[in-house]
Coordinates of C-alpha atoms in Angstrom, one line a residue:
X1 CA -68.2 8.8 22.7
X2 CA -68.2 6.0 20.2
X3 CA -67.4 2.5 21.6
X4 CA -64.4 0.6 20.2
X5 CA -65.3 -2.3 17.9
X6 CA -65.4 -5.6 19.8
X7 CA -62.4 -7.1 17.9
X8 CA -60.3 -4.0 18.7
X9 CA -61.3 -4.3 22.4
X10 CA -60.2 -8.0 22.5
X11 CA -56.9 -7.1 20.8
X12 CA -56.3 -4.3 23.3
X13 CA -57.0 -6.5 26.3
X14 CA -54.8 -9.3 24.9
X15 CA -52.0 -6.7 24.3
X16 CA -52.3 -5.4 27.9
X17 CA -52.2 -8.9 29.3
X18 CA -49.0 -9.7 27.4
X19 CA -47.4 -6.5 28.6
X20 CA -48.3 -7.3 32.2
X21 CA -46.6 -10.7 31.7
X22 CA -43.3 -9.2 30.7
X23 CA -40.9 -10.1 33.6
X24 CA -39.1 -7.6 35.7
X25 CA -35.4 -6.8 35.3
X26 CA -34.6 -8.6 38.5
X27 CA -36.4 -11.8 37.5
X28 CA -34.6 -12.0 34.2
X29 CA -31.1 -11.4 35.8
X30 CA -31.8 -14.2 38.2
X31 CA -32.8 -16.6 35.4
X32 CA -30.0 -16.1 32.9
X33 CA -27.4 -18.8 32.6
X34 CA -24.8 -18.9 35.5
X35 CA -22.1 -18.6 32.8
X36 CA -23.3 -15.0 32.3
X37 CA -21.9 -14.2 35.8
X38 CA -18.6 -13.4 33.9
X39 CA -20.2 -10.1 32.9
X40 CA -20.4 -7.2 35.3
X41 CA -23.8 -6.9 37.0
X42 CA -24.4 -3.4 35.6
X43 CA -23.8 -4.8 32.1
X44 CA -26.3 -7.6 32.7
X45 CA -28.9 -5.2 33.9
X46 CA -28.4 -2.9 30.9
X47 CA -28.7 -5.8 28.5
X48 CA -31.9 -7.0 30.2
X49 CA -33.5 -3.6 30.1
X50 CA -32.8 -3.2 26.4
X51 CA -34.2 -6.7 25.6
X52 CA -37.4 -6.0 27.7
X53 CA -37.9 -2.8 25.9
X54 CA -37.6 -4.6 22.5
X55 CA -40.1 -7.2 23.7
X56 CA -42.6 -4.5 24.7
X57 CA -42.2 -2.9 21.3
X58 CA -42.8 -6.3 19.6
X59 CA -45.9 -6.9 21.7
X60 CA -47.4 -3.5 20.6
X61 CA -46.6 -4.2 17.0
X62 CA -48.2 -7.7 17.2
X63 CA -45.1 -9.5 15.9
X64 CA -43.1 -11.2 18.7
X65 CA -39.9 -13.1 18.3
X66 CA -40.2 -16.6 19.6
X67 CA -36.9 -16.5 21.5
X68 CA -37.0 -16.5 25.3
X69 CA -36.0 -13.3 27.1
X70 CA -33.1 -15.1 28.7
X71 CA -31.8 -16.3 25.4
X72 CA -31.9 -12.9 23.9
X73 CA -30.0 -11.4 26.9
X74 CA -27.3 -14.1 26.7
X75 CA -26.9 -13.4 22.9
X76 CA -26.6 -9.7 23.6
X77 CA -24.0 -10.2 26.3
X78 CA -21.9 -12.7 24.4
X79 CA -21.9 -10.5 21.3
X80 CA -19.9 -7.9 23.3
X81 CA -17.0 -10.4 23.5
X82 CA -16.8 -10.7 19.7
X83 CA -14.6 -8.1 18.0
X84 CA -16.5 -6.0 15.5
X85 CA -13.5 -5.5 13.4
X86 CA -12.6 -8.9 11.9
X87 CA -10.4 -10.5 9.4
X88 CA -12.1 -11.0 6.0
X89 CA -10.9 -13.0 3.0
X90 CA -11.3 -10.9 -0.1
X91 CA -12.0 -13.1 -3.1
X92 CA -13.5 -10.4 -5.2
X93 CA -10.4 -9.5 -7.2
X94 CA -10.7 -5.8 -6.1
X95 CA -7.3 -5.0 -4.7
X96 CA -8.1 -1.8 -2.9
X97 CA -11.5 -2.7 -1.8
X98 CA -12.8 0.4 0.0
X99 CA -15.4 -1.6 2.1
X100 CA -12.7 -4.1 3.2
X101 CA -10.1 -1.5 4.3
X102 CA -8.5 -0.6 1.0
X103 CA -4.8 -1.6 0.9
X104 CA -4.4 -4.9 2.8
X105 CA -1.7 -4.7 5.4
X106 CA 1.0 -7.3 5.9
X107 CA 1.8 -9.0 9.2
X108 CA 2.9 -6.5 11.8
X109 CA 3.6 -7.1 15.5
X110 CA 2.0 -4.1 17.3
X111 CA 4.6 -2.6 19.7
X112 CA 3.4 -3.5 23.2
X113 CA 3.7 -1.1 26.1
X114 CA 5.5 2.2 25.6
X115 CA 7.3 3.5 22.5
X116 CA 9.5 6.4 21.5
X117 CA 6.6 8.0 19.6
X118 CA 7.6 11.5 20.6
X119 CA 10.9 10.8 22.4
X120 CA 14.4 11.2 21.1
X121 CA 16.2 8.3 22.7
X122 CA 19.7 9.4 21.7
X123 CA 19.2 13.0 23.0
X124 CA 17.1 12.0 26.0
X125 CA 14.5 14.7 25.3
X126 CA 11.1 15.2 23.6
X127 CA 11.1 14.4 19.9
X128 CA 8.6 14.7 17.0
X129 CA 6.3 11.8 16.0
X130 CA 6.7 12.5 12.3
X131 CA 10.5 11.8 12.6
X132 CA 9.7 8.1 12.2
X133 CA 8.6 8.6 8.5
X134 CA 10.2 11.9 7.5
X135 CA 13.5 10.4 6.5
X136 CA 12.0 7.5 4.6
X137 CA 9.7 9.9 2.6
X138 CA 12.6 12.2 1.8
X139 CA 14.7 9.4 0.5
X140 CA 11.7 8.1 -1.6
X141 CA 10.6 11.4 -3.0
X142 CA 13.6 13.7 -2.6
X143 CA 11.3 16.2 -0.8
X144 CA 10.2 17.2 2.7
X145 CA 7.0 15.5 3.8
X146 CA 4.5 15.1 6.6
X147 CA 1.5 12.9 7.1
X148 CA -2.0 13.5 8.4
X149 CA -4.9 11.1 8.9
X150 CA -6.2 10.9 5.3
X151 CA -5.9 12.6 2.0
X152 CA -9.0 14.8 2.5
X153 CA -7.4 16.1 5.7
X154 CA -4.2 16.7 3.7
X155 CA -6.2 18.8 1.1
X156 CA -7.9 20.7 3.9
X157 CA -4.7 21.5 5.7
X158 CA -2.9 22.6 2.6
X159 CA -5.7 24.9 1.5
X160 CA -6.2 26.3 5.0
X161 CA -2.6 27.2 5.4
X162 CA -1.8 28.4 1.9
X163 CA -5.0 29.9 0.7
X164 CA -7.4 30.7 3.5
X165 CA -9.0 34.1 2.8
X166 CA -7.8 34.0 -0.8
X167 CA -8.6 32.4 -4.0
X168 CA -7.5 29.0 -5.4
X169 CA -7.6 28.6 -9.2
X170 CA -8.8 25.1 -10.3
X171 CA -10.2 23.6 -13.4
X172 CA -13.9 23.0 -13.4
X173 CA -13.3 19.5 -14.7
X174 CA -11.3 18.6 -11.6
X175 CA -13.9 19.4 -8.9
X176 CA -14.4 15.8 -8.0
X177 CA -16.3 13.8 -5.4
X178 CA -13.9 11.5 -3.6
X179 CA -16.5 9.0 -2.1
X180 CA -19.2 8.7 0.5
X181 CA -20.6 12.1 -0.6
X182 CA -17.4 14.1 0.2
X183 CA -16.6 16.6 -2.5
X184 CA -13.4 18.6 -3.2
X185 CA -15.4 21.9 -3.4
X186 CA -16.9 21.4 0.0
X187 CA -13.6 20.6 1.6
X188 CA -12.1 23.7 0.0
X189 CA -15.0 25.9 1.1
X190 CA -14.6 24.8 4.8
X191 CA -10.8 25.5 4.6
X192 CA -11.6 29.2 4.2
X193 CA -10.3 29.3 0.6
X194 CA -12.4 30.6 -2.2
X195 CA -12.7 28.5 -5.4
X196 CA -12.1 30.2 -8.7
X197 CA -13.3 27.7 -11.3
X198 CA -11.8 28.0 -14.8
X199 CA -12.4 26.2 -18.1
X200 CA -15.3 23.8 -18.7
X201 CA -16.0 20.3 -17.6
X202 CA -14.1 18.7 -20.5
X203 CA -11.6 21.4 -21.7
X204 CA -9.3 23.8 -19.7
X205 CA -6.4 25.7 -21.2
X206 CA -3.4 27.4 -19.6
X207 CA -4.8 30.8 -20.6
X208 CA -7.9 30.0 -18.5
X209 CA -5.7 29.9 -15.4
X210 CA -3.7 32.9 -16.4
X211 CA -6.8 35.1 -16.9
X212 CA -8.2 34.1 -13.5
X213 CA -5.2 35.2 -11.6
X214 CA -5.6 38.4 -9.6
X215 CA -4.3 40.0 -6.4
X216 CA -6.4 37.7 -4.3
X217 CA -5.0 34.5 -5.9
X218 CA -3.0 32.4 -3.4
X219 CA -2.6 29.0 -5.1
X220 CA -2.9 27.1 -8.4
X221 CA -4.5 23.7 -7.8
X222 CA -4.4 20.6 -10.0
X223 CA -6.4 17.5 -9.0
X224 CA -5.6 14.2 -10.6
X225 CA -8.9 12.4 -11.6
X226 CA -7.9 9.2 -9.9
X227 CA -11.5 7.9 -9.6
X228 CA -12.9 8.9 -13.1
X229 CA -11.9 9.5 -16.7
X230 CA -13.2 12.1 -19.1
X231 CA -12.6 11.0 -22.7
X232 CA -13.4 12.4 -26.2
X233 CA -13.1 16.2 -26.8
X234 CA -10.9 17.1 -23.9
X235 CA -8.0 19.4 -23.1
X236 CA -5.9 19.9 -20.0
X237 CA -2.7 22.0 -19.6
X238 CA 0.6 20.1 -19.3
X239 CA 1.9 20.1 -15.8
X240 CA 5.1 21.8 -16.8
X241 CA 3.0 24.7 -18.3
X242 CA 1.1 25.1 -15.0
X243 CA 4.3 25.1 -13.1
X244 CA 5.8 27.7 -15.4
X245 CA 2.7 29.9 -14.9
X246 CA 3.1 29.6 -11.2
X247 CA 6.7 30.6 -11.3
X248 CA 5.9 33.6 -13.5
X249 CA 3.2 34.8 -11.2
X250 CA 4.9 34.0 -7.9
X251 CA 2.2 31.4 -7.0
X252 CA 2.7 27.9 -5.6
X253 CA 1.4 25.0 -7.6
X254 CA -0.3 22.3 -5.5
X255 CA -1.3 18.9 -7.0
X256 CA -3.6 16.4 -5.3
X257 CA -2.5 13.0 -6.8
X258 CA -5.0 11.0 -4.8
X259 CA -3.9 7.4 -5.5
X260 CA -0.2 8.0 -4.4
X261 CA 1.6 5.8 -6.8
X262 CA 5.2 5.4 -5.7
X263 CA 6.2 2.2 -7.5
X264 CA 6.1 2.3 -11.3
X265 CA 3.3 -0.2 -12.2
X266 CA 3.2 0.4 -16.0
X267 CA 4.7 -3.0 -16.7
X268 CA 1.7 -4.5 -15.0
X269 CA -0.9 -2.6 -16.9
X270 CA -1.5 0.3 -14.4
X271 CA -1.1 3.8 -15.8
X272 CA -0.9 6.2 -12.9
X273 CA 1.2 9.3 -12.5
X274 CA 4.2 8.8 -10.1
X275 CA 4.5 11.2 -7.2
X276 CA 8.2 11.6 -7.9
X277 CA 7.4 12.7 -11.5
X278 CA 5.2 15.5 -10.3
X279 CA 7.8 16.7 -7.9
X280 CA 10.5 16.6 -10.5
X281 CA 8.3 18.6 -12.8
X282 CA 8.5 21.4 -10.3
X283 CA 5.2 21.1 -8.4
X284 CA 5.6 22.9 -5.1
X285 CA 3.4 20.6 -3.1
X286 CA 1.7 17.2 -3.7
X287 CA -0.7 15.2 -1.6
X288 CA -1.8 11.6 -1.8
X289 CA -3.3 8.7 0.1
X290 CA -1.4 6.2 2.1
X291 CA -3.9 3.4 1.7
X292 CA -4.2 3.3 -2.1
X293 CA -1.3 2.5 -4.5
X294 CA 1.2 3.4 -1.8
X295 CA -0.1 0.1 -0.1
X296 CA -0.1 1.3 3.5
X297 CA -2.5 2.3 6.2
X298 CA -5.0 5.2 5.9
X299 CA -3.1 8.4 5.8
X300 CA -2.7 11.6 3.8
X301 CA 0.8 12.6 2.8
X302 CA 2.0 16.1 1.9
X303 CA 5.4 16.5 0.2
X304 CA 7.2 19.3 -1.5
X305 CA 9.2 22.4 -0.9
X306 CA 10.7 22.4 2.6
X307 CA 9.4 25.9 3.5
X308 CA 5.8 25.0 2.5
X309 CA 5.9 21.7 4.4
X310 CA 7.3 23.5 7.5
X311 CA 4.3 26.0 7.3
X312 CA 1.9 23.1 7.1
X313 CA 3.5 21.5 10.1
X314 CA 3.2 24.7 12.2
X315 CA -0.5 25.1 11.4
X316 CA -2.5 24.3 14.6
X317 CA -4.7 21.9 12.5
X318 CA -1.7 19.6 11.9
X319 CA -2.0 18.5 15.6
X320 CA -5.7 17.9 15.2
X321 CA -5.2 15.8 12.1
X322 CA -2.0 13.9 13.2
X323 CA -1.6 10.2 13.0
X324 CA -1.8 7.7 15.9
X325 CA 1.2 5.6 16.9
X326 CA -0.2 2.4 15.3
X327 CA -0.6 4.2 12.0
X328 CA 2.9 5.6 12.2
X329 CA 4.2 2.1 12.8
X330 CA 2.3 0.6 9.8
X331 CA 3.2 3.5 7.6
X332 CA 6.9 3.4 8.5
X333 CA 7.0 -0.4 7.7
X334 CA 5.4 0.2 4.3
X335 CA 7.7 3.1 3.4
X336 CA 10.8 1.1 4.3
X337 CA 9.7 -1.8 2.1
X338 CA 9.1 0.7 -0.8
X339 CA 12.5 2.3 -0.3
X340 CA 14.2 -1.1 -0.3
X341 CA 12.1 -2.1 -3.3
X342 CA 10.8 -5.2 -1.5
X343 CA 7.6 -4.9 -3.6
X344 CA 6.2 -8.3 -2.6
X345 CA 6.4 -7.3 1.1
X346 CA 3.7 -4.7 0.3
X347 CA 0.5 -6.9 -0.2
X348 CA -1.3 -4.5 -2.6
X349 CA 1.7 -4.3 -4.8
X350 CA 2.3 -8.0 -4.6
X351 CA -1.2 -8.7 -5.7
X352 CA -1.0 -6.3 -8.6
X353 CA 2.3 -7.8 -9.8
X354 CA 1.0 -11.4 -9.9
X355 CA 0.7 -12.6 -13.5
X356 CA -2.5 -14.1 -14.9
X357 CA -0.5 -17.4 -15.4
X358 CA 0.4 -17.5 -11.7
X359 CA -3.2 -17.0 -10.6
X360 CA -4.4 -19.6 -13.0
X361 CA -2.0 -22.2 -11.6
X362 CA -3.2 -21.3 -8.1
X363 CA -6.8 -21.6 -9.1
X364 CA -6.3 -25.0 -10.8
X365 CA -4.5 -26.3 -7.7
X366 CA -7.2 -25.2 -5.4
X367 CA -10.1 -26.6 -7.4
X368 CA -8.2 -29.9 -7.6
X369 CA -8.3 -30.1 -3.8
X370 CA -12.2 -30.0 -3.9
X371 CA -13.1 -32.4 -6.7
X372 CA -16.8 -32.7 -5.8
X373 CA -17.7 -29.0 -6.6
X374 CA -18.8 -28.0 -10.1
X375 CA -16.3 -25.3 -11.0
X376 CA -14.7 -23.8 -14.1
X377 CA -11.5 -21.9 -14.4
X378 CA -12.4 -18.9 -16.6
X379 CA -10.6 -15.8 -17.9
X380 CA -11.6 -12.6 -16.2
X381 CA -10.4 -9.2 -14.9
X382 CA -9.2 -7.9 -11.6
X383 CA -9.5 -4.2 -10.8
X384 CA -7.6 -1.9 -8.5
X385 CA -10.6 -0.2 -6.9
X386 CA -10.4 2.2 -4.0
X387 CA -11.0 5.3 -6.1
X388 CA -7.8 4.6 -8.2
X389 CA -7.1 3.7 -11.8
X390 CA -10.7 3.9 -13.2
X391 CA -11.4 1.9 -16.4
X392 CA -8.1 0.0 -15.9
X393 CA -8.1 -3.8 -15.2
X394 CA -5.6 -6.6 -14.9
X395 CA -6.1 -10.0 -16.7
X396 CA -6.8 -12.8 -14.2
X397 CA -8.3 -16.3 -14.0
X398 CA -11.5 -16.9 -12.0
X399 CA -12.9 -19.9 -10.2
X400 CA -16.6 -19.9 -11.2
X401 CA -18.6 -22.3 -9.0
X402 CA -22.1 -23.6 -9.9
X403 CA -24.4 -23.5 -6.8
X404 CA -27.9 -24.8 -6.2
X405 CA -28.7 -21.4 -4.8
X406 CA -26.0 -18.9 -5.5
X407 CA -27.4 -16.1 -3.3
X408 CA -27.6 -18.5 -0.3
X409 CA -24.1 -19.8 -1.0
X410 CA -22.7 -16.2 -1.1
X411 CA -24.5 -15.4 2.2
X412 CA -23.1 -18.6 3.8
X413 CA -19.6 -17.6 2.9
X414 CA -20.0 -14.3 4.6
X415 CA -21.3 -16.0 7.7
X416 CA -18.1 -18.1 8.1
X417 CA -15.2 -17.2 10.4
X418 CA -13.3 -15.6 8.8
X419 CA -15.9 -14.2 6.4
X420 CA -15.2 -14.8 2.7
X421 CA -16.4 -12.2 0.3
X422 CA -16.8 -13.4 -3.3
X423 CA -18.7 -12.1 -6.4
X424 CA -21.9 -13.3 -8.2
X425 CA -21.6 -13.3 -11.9
X426 CA -23.7 -15.0 -14.5
X427 CA -25.5 -17.0 -11.9
X428 CA -22.3 -18.4 -10.5
X429 CA -20.2 -17.7 -7.4
X430 CA -16.8 -16.3 -8.6
X431 CA -13.5 -16.3 -6.7
X432 CA -10.5 -14.3 -7.9
X433 CA -7.4 -15.5 -6.1
X434 CA -5.4 -12.3 -6.9
X435 CA -6.7 -10.8 -3.7
X436 CA -6.6 -14.0 -1.6
X437 CA -3.3 -14.5 0.3
X438 CA -1.7 -17.9 -0.3
X439 CA -2.0 -18.7 3.3
X440 CA -5.8 -18.2 3.1
X441 CA -6.2 -20.8 0.3
X442 CA -6.8 -23.6 2.9
X443 CA -9.8 -21.7 4.4
X444 CA -11.2 -21.1 0.9
X445 CA -10.9 -24.7 0.0
X446 CA -12.5 -25.7 3.3
X447 CA -15.4 -23.4 2.5
X448 CA -15.9 -24.9 -0.9
X449 CA -15.8 -28.4 0.5
X450 CA -18.3 -27.5 3.1
X451 CA -21.3 -27.4 0.7
X452 CA -21.0 -25.1 -2.3
X453 CA -22.0 -28.0 -4.6

């Protein structure tokens, strides 16, 4: 047996001594600040055990944090009281910022206590929870509709009900990835439907669909490329031609529109197909997101022929994918504003509809309130984001701030309460007020005055 080198022996002894010096759980609980008594004893003990285990691991690694055990425990306990989901000021100019919750919601007082979620007050008996949005969607789209918890769920439900065990004909160029590694082909495969890819990545003709149809075909699928664009030598059948083919072959045509554009935004530089246009073209079923250009909470909406929507609603998966009462409330509020054409009451649409001139005036007024900062008002571009309207932008004006250390300045903004998320461009900290609510301007001005000089 070879003896350990002397230095290693000393290190081992020192480590063992430090481990023996780690206090017991009881000792630490007795030493923490009396203010920690507001936490249940079991919670205190759990926090102490976790901190002591971290300390032992640090001792073994040779790198020990200088904080006392008591301070660590108190930080761990007080962090429980701070909500993880917090308000953020979005100064990036990305309207549907996926990491910041996509479509921003307007003010909404959450219904306290009980509600008539599944109760028909007039009849005095059980009701259906989707009754709260069905009428609004039908008025908006002139079609029957239901909602599930997101658009991926809507696709899954539609394919499971209409095509499980059969084939779905879809263009190879439309087999998209919708974000975070989720791909349309994978969703389709798990639904029990078999993909029948036609055409090529860049060109698909109506005859490609026609030649793929056989006795196992259940559905013709069209997927709107809401998060990418293929340009150059491309071809895609007109929607009316696909609908006509479906009619000739007795097959339903289902279109996944993704971004869910209800309001016509072409006047504001946004070219996205309207849900109503697809339905008027004769598509049997459409699906789209609630938290993109619709401007509401996360949801997946399915609308179309009443008999198809009724089938989807009867599918057992509909219950598994149904919305919570808070989402129903937020979605109902959004749909009502859209129906009444109160566009500015839907924050995402209000942001898109702002002119560059309006944003420039806001930016100049804000900078004037903080005269000591070094800032320039510069022309720039806002984007929709959220997997919608790729390669489309909206003219805006930016506040570009010179900072001694732009990385530290950006980090300091995120450390504020509420956190402010801005961009770094050309070595400067950039704010786009398109995505900043007017009532948040005071907080942005305070942050600028606090030290971004």
